[in-house]
CSV table of C-alpha atoms in Angstrom, one decimal:
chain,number,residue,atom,x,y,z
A,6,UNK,CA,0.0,0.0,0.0
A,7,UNK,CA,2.7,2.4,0.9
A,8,UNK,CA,4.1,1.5,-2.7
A,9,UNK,CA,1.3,2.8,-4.4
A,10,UNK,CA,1.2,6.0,-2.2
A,11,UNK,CA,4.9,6.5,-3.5
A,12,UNK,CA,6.0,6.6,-0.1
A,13,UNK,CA,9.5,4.4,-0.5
A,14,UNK,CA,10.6,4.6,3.1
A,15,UNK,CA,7.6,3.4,4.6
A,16,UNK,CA,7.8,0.5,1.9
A,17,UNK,CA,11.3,-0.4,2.7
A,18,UNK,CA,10.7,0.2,6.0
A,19,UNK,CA,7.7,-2.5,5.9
A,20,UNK,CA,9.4,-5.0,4.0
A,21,UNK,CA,12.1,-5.3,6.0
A,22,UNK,CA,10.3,-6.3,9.0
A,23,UNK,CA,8.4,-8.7,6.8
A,24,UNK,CA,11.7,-10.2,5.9
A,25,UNK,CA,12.5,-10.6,9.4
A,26,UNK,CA,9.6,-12.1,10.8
A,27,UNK,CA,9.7,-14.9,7.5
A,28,UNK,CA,13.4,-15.5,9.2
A,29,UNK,CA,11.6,-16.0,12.4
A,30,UNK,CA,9.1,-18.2,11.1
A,31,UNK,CA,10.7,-20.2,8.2
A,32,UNK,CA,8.1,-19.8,5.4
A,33,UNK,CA,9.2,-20.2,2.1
A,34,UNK,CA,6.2,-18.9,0.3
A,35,UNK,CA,6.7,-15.7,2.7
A,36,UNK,CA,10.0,-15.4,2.7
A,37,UNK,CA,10.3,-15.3,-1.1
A,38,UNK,CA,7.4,-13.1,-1.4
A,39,UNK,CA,9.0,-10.3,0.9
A,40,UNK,CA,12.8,-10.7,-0.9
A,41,UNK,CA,10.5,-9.8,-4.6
A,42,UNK,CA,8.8,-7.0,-2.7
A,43,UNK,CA,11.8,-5.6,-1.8
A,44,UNK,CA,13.4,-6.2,-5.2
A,45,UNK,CA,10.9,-4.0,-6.5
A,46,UNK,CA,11.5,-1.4,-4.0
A,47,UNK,CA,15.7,-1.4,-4.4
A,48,UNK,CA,14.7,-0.9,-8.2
A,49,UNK,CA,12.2,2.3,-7.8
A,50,UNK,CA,14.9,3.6,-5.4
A,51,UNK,CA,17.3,3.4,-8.6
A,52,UNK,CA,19.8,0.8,-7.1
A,53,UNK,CA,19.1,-2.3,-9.7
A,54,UNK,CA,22.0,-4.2,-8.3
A,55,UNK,CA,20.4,-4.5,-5.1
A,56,UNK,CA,17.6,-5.3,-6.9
A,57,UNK,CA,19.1,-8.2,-8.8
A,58,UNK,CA,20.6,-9.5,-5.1
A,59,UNK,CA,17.2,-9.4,-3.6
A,60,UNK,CA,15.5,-11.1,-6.9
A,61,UNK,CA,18.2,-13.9,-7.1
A,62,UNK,CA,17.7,-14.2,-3.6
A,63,UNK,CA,13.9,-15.1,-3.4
A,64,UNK,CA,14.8,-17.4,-6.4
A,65,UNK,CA,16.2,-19.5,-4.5
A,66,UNK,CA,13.2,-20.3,-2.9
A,67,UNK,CA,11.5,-21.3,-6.3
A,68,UNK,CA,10.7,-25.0,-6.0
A,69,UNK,CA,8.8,-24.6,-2.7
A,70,UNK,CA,6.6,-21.8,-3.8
A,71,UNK,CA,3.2,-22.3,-5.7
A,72,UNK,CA,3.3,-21.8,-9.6
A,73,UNK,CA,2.1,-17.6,-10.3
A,74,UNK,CA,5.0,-17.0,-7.3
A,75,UNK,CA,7.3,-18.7,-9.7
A,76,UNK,CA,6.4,-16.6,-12.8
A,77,UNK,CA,5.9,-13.3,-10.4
A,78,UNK,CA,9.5,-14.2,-9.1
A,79,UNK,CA,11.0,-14.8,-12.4
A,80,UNK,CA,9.4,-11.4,-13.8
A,81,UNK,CA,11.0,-9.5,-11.3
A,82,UNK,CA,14.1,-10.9,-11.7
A,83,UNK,CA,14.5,-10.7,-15.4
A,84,UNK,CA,13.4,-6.4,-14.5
A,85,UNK,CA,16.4,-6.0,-12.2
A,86,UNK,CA,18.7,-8.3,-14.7
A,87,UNK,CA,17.3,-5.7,-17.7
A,88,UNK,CA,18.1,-2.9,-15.6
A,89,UNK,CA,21.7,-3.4,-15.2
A,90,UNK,CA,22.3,-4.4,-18.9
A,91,UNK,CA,21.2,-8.1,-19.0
A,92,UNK,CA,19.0,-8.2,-22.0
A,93,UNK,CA,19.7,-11.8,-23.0
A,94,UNK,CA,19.1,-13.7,-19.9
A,95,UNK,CA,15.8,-11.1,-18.9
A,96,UNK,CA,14.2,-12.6,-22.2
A,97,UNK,CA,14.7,-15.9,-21.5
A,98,UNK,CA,13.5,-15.7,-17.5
A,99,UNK,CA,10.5,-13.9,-19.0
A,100,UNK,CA,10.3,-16.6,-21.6
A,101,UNK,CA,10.4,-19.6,-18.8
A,102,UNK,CA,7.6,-17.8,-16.6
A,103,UNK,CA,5.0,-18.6,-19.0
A,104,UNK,CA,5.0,-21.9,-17.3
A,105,UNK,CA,4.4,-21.1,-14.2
A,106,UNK,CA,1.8,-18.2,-15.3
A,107,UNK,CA,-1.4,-17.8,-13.3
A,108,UNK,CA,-3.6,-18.1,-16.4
A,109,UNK,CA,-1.7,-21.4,-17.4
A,110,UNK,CA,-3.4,-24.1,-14.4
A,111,UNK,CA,-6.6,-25.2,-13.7
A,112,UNK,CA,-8.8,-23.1,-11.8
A,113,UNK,CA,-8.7,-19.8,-10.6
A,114,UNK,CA,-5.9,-18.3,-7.8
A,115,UNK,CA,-7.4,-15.0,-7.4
A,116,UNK,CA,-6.4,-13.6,-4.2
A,117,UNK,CA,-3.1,-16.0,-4.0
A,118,UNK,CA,0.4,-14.0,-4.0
A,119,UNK,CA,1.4,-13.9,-7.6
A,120,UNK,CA,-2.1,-14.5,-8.8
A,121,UNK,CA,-2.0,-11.4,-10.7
A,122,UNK,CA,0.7,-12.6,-12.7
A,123,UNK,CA,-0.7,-14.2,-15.9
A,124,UNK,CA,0.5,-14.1,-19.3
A,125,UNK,CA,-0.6,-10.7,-20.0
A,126,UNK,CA,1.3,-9.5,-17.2
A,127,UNK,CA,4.4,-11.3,-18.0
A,128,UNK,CA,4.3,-9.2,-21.5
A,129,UNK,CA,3.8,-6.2,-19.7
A,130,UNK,CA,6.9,-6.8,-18.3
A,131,UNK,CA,8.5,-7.9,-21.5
A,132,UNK,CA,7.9,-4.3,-22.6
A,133,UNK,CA,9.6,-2.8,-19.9
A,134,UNK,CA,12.7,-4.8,-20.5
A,135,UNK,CA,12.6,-3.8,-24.2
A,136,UNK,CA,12.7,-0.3,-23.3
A,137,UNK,CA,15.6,-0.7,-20.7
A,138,UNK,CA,17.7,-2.0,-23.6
A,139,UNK,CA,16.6,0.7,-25.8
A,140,UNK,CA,14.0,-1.5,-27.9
A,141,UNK,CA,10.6,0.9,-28.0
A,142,UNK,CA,9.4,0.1,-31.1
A,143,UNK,CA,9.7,-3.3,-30.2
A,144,UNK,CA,8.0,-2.4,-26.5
A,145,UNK,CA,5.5,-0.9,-28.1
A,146,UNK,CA,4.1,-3.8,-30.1
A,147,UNK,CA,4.5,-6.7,-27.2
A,148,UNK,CA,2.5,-3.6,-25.4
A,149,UNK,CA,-0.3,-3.9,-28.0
A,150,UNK,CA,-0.2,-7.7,-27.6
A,151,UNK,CA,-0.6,-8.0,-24.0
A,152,UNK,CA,-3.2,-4.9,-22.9
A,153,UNK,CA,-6.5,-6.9,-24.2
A,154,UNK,CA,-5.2,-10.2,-21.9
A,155,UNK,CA,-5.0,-8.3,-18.4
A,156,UNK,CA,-7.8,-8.9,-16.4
A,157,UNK,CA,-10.0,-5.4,-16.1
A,158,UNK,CA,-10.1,-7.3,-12.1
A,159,UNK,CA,-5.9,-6.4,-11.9
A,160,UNK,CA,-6.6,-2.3,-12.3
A,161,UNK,CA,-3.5,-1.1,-10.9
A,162,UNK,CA,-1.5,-3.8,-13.6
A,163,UNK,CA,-4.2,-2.4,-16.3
A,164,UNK,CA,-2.9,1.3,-15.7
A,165,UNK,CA,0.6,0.3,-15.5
A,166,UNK,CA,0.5,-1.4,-18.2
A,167,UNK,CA,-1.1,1.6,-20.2
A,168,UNK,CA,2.1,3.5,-18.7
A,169,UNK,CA,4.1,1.8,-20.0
A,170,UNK,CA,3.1,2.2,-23.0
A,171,UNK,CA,2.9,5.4,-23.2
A,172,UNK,CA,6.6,6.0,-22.0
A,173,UNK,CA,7.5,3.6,-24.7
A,174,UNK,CA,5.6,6.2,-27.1
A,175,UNK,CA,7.7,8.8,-25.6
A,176,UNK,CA,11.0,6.9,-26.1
A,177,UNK,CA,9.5,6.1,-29.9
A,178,UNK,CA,9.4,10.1,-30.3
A,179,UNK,CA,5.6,9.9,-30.4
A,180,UNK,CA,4.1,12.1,-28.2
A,181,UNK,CA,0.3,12.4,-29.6
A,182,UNK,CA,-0.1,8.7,-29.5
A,183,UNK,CA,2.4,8.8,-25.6
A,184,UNK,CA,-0.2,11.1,-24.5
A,185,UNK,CA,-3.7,9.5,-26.1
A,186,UNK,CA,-2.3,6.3,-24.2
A,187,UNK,CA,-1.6,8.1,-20.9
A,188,UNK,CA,-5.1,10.0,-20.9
A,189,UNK,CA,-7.1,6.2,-20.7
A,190,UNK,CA,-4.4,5.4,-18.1
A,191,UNK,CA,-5.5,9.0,-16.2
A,192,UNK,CA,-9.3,8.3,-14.7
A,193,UNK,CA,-8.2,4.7,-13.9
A,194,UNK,CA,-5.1,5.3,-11.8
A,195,UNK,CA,-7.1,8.1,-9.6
A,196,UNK,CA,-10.0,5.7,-9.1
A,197,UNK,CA,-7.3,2.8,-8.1
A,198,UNK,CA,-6.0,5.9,-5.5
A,199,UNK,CA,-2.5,5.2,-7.0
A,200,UNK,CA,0.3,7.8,-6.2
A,201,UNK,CA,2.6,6.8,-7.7
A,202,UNK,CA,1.4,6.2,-11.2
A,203,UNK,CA,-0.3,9.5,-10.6
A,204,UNK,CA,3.5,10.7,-10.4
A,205,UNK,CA,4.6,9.0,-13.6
A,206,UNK,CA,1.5,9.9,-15.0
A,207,UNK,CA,2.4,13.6,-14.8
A,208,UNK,CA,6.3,12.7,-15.4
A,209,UNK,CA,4.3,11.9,-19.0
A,210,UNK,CA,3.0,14.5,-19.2
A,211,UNK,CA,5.8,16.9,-18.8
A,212,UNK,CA,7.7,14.9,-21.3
A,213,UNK,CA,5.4,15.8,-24.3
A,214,UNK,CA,4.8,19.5,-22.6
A,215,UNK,CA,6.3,21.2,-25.6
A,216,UNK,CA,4.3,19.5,-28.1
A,217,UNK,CA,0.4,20.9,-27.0
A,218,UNK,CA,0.1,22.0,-30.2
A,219,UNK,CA,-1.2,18.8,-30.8
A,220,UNK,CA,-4.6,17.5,-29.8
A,221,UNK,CA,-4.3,14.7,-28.5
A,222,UNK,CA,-1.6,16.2,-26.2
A,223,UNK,CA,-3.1,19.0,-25.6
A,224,UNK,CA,-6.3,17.1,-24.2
A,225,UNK,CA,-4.0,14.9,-22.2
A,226,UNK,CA,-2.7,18.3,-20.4
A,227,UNK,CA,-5.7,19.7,-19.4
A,228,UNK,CA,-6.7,16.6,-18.2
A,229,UNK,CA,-3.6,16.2,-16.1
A,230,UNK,CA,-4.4,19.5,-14.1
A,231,UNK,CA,-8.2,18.8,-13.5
A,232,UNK,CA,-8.7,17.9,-9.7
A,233,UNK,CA,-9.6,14.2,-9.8
């Protein structure tokens, strides 16, 4: 929660007593969970080597966790790995969590850790490694691919992945098409209460600021500065 109010200390701050007390009590599940949680948090804090400890970490809890923690924990890691430089192996961990996705077994593991993280999500993720090795065109279409896949449940992975996207439009040097994307991402996040893609939202918006001559832009803007 403190994640998604883009308040990082309280995160790290939370997820380190969470790894302590899985110390304390031993649980794999837990204790693999709270070392990709804090993966995630070393990487928004811009220090993707401690990210890619934290991720190799929890991995090696990966035969005693159930299957959408495999492909969650194999996601993560192939984020960190991509954001210190490691395209190749990042494509093939995101390759190998298609096994373990959550829309691969039979029935439905909503409300499980790592149920979230289907094949749709895994892409999402493909797209973000893309980018990190300078690939947006490429994002961009795996982007296209995977939004109509994510569950309209996951609404926080929805807008992210609609952020995505639109960064990758900014890295493509499109910024009417960057800031179409980013105004169906807009209404969502605030509903979802979301700070922190509320933050990257207007990060968007400043990056295609000189280019409201365009409509599509320019509608973007003005929703940006409306009080939700």
């Amino acid at each position: 929660m403190n994640q998604s109010l883009d308040d990082a200390p309280a995160a790290h701050h939370w997820t380190g007593k969470a790894l302590s007390w899985t110390d304390q009590i031993a649980d794999p599940i837990m204790t693999a969970w709270a070392m990709y949680r804090s993966s995630q948090h070393w990487l928004i804090a811009g220090k993707p080597h401690r990210a890619v400890e934290r991720a190799g970490a929890a991995m090696v809890h990966d035969t005693k966790v159930p299957s959408p923690v495999r492909a969650a924990l194999r996601v993560q890691h192939a984020h960190a790995l991509a954001a210190v430089g490691d395209n190749r192996e990042a494509m093939q961990l995101l390759d190998d969590a298609h096994r373990w996705a959550a829309d691969r077994g039979p029935g439905k593991p909503e409300g499980e850790h790592g149920s979230y993280c289907t094949s749709g999500y895994i892409e999402v993720h493909r797209r973000t490694c893309l980018r990190l090795g300078q690939r947006p065109d490429e994002a961009i279409a795996v982007l296209d691919a995977a939004l109509p896949s994510i569950p309209s449940l996951h609404r926080q992975d929805f807008t992210s992945a609609l952020l995505s996207k639109a960064a990758a439009h900014v890295a493509a040097d499109q910024p009417d098409q960057a800031a179409a994307t980013a105004r169906i991402a807009l209404p969502v996040a605030r509903r979802a209460g979301s700070r922190r893609i509320l933050h990257e939202l207007a990060q968007i918006g400043s990056a295609v600021d000189e280019h409201r001559h365009l409509a599509d832009v320019r509608a973007f803007l003005d929703d940006l500065v409306e009080t939700p």
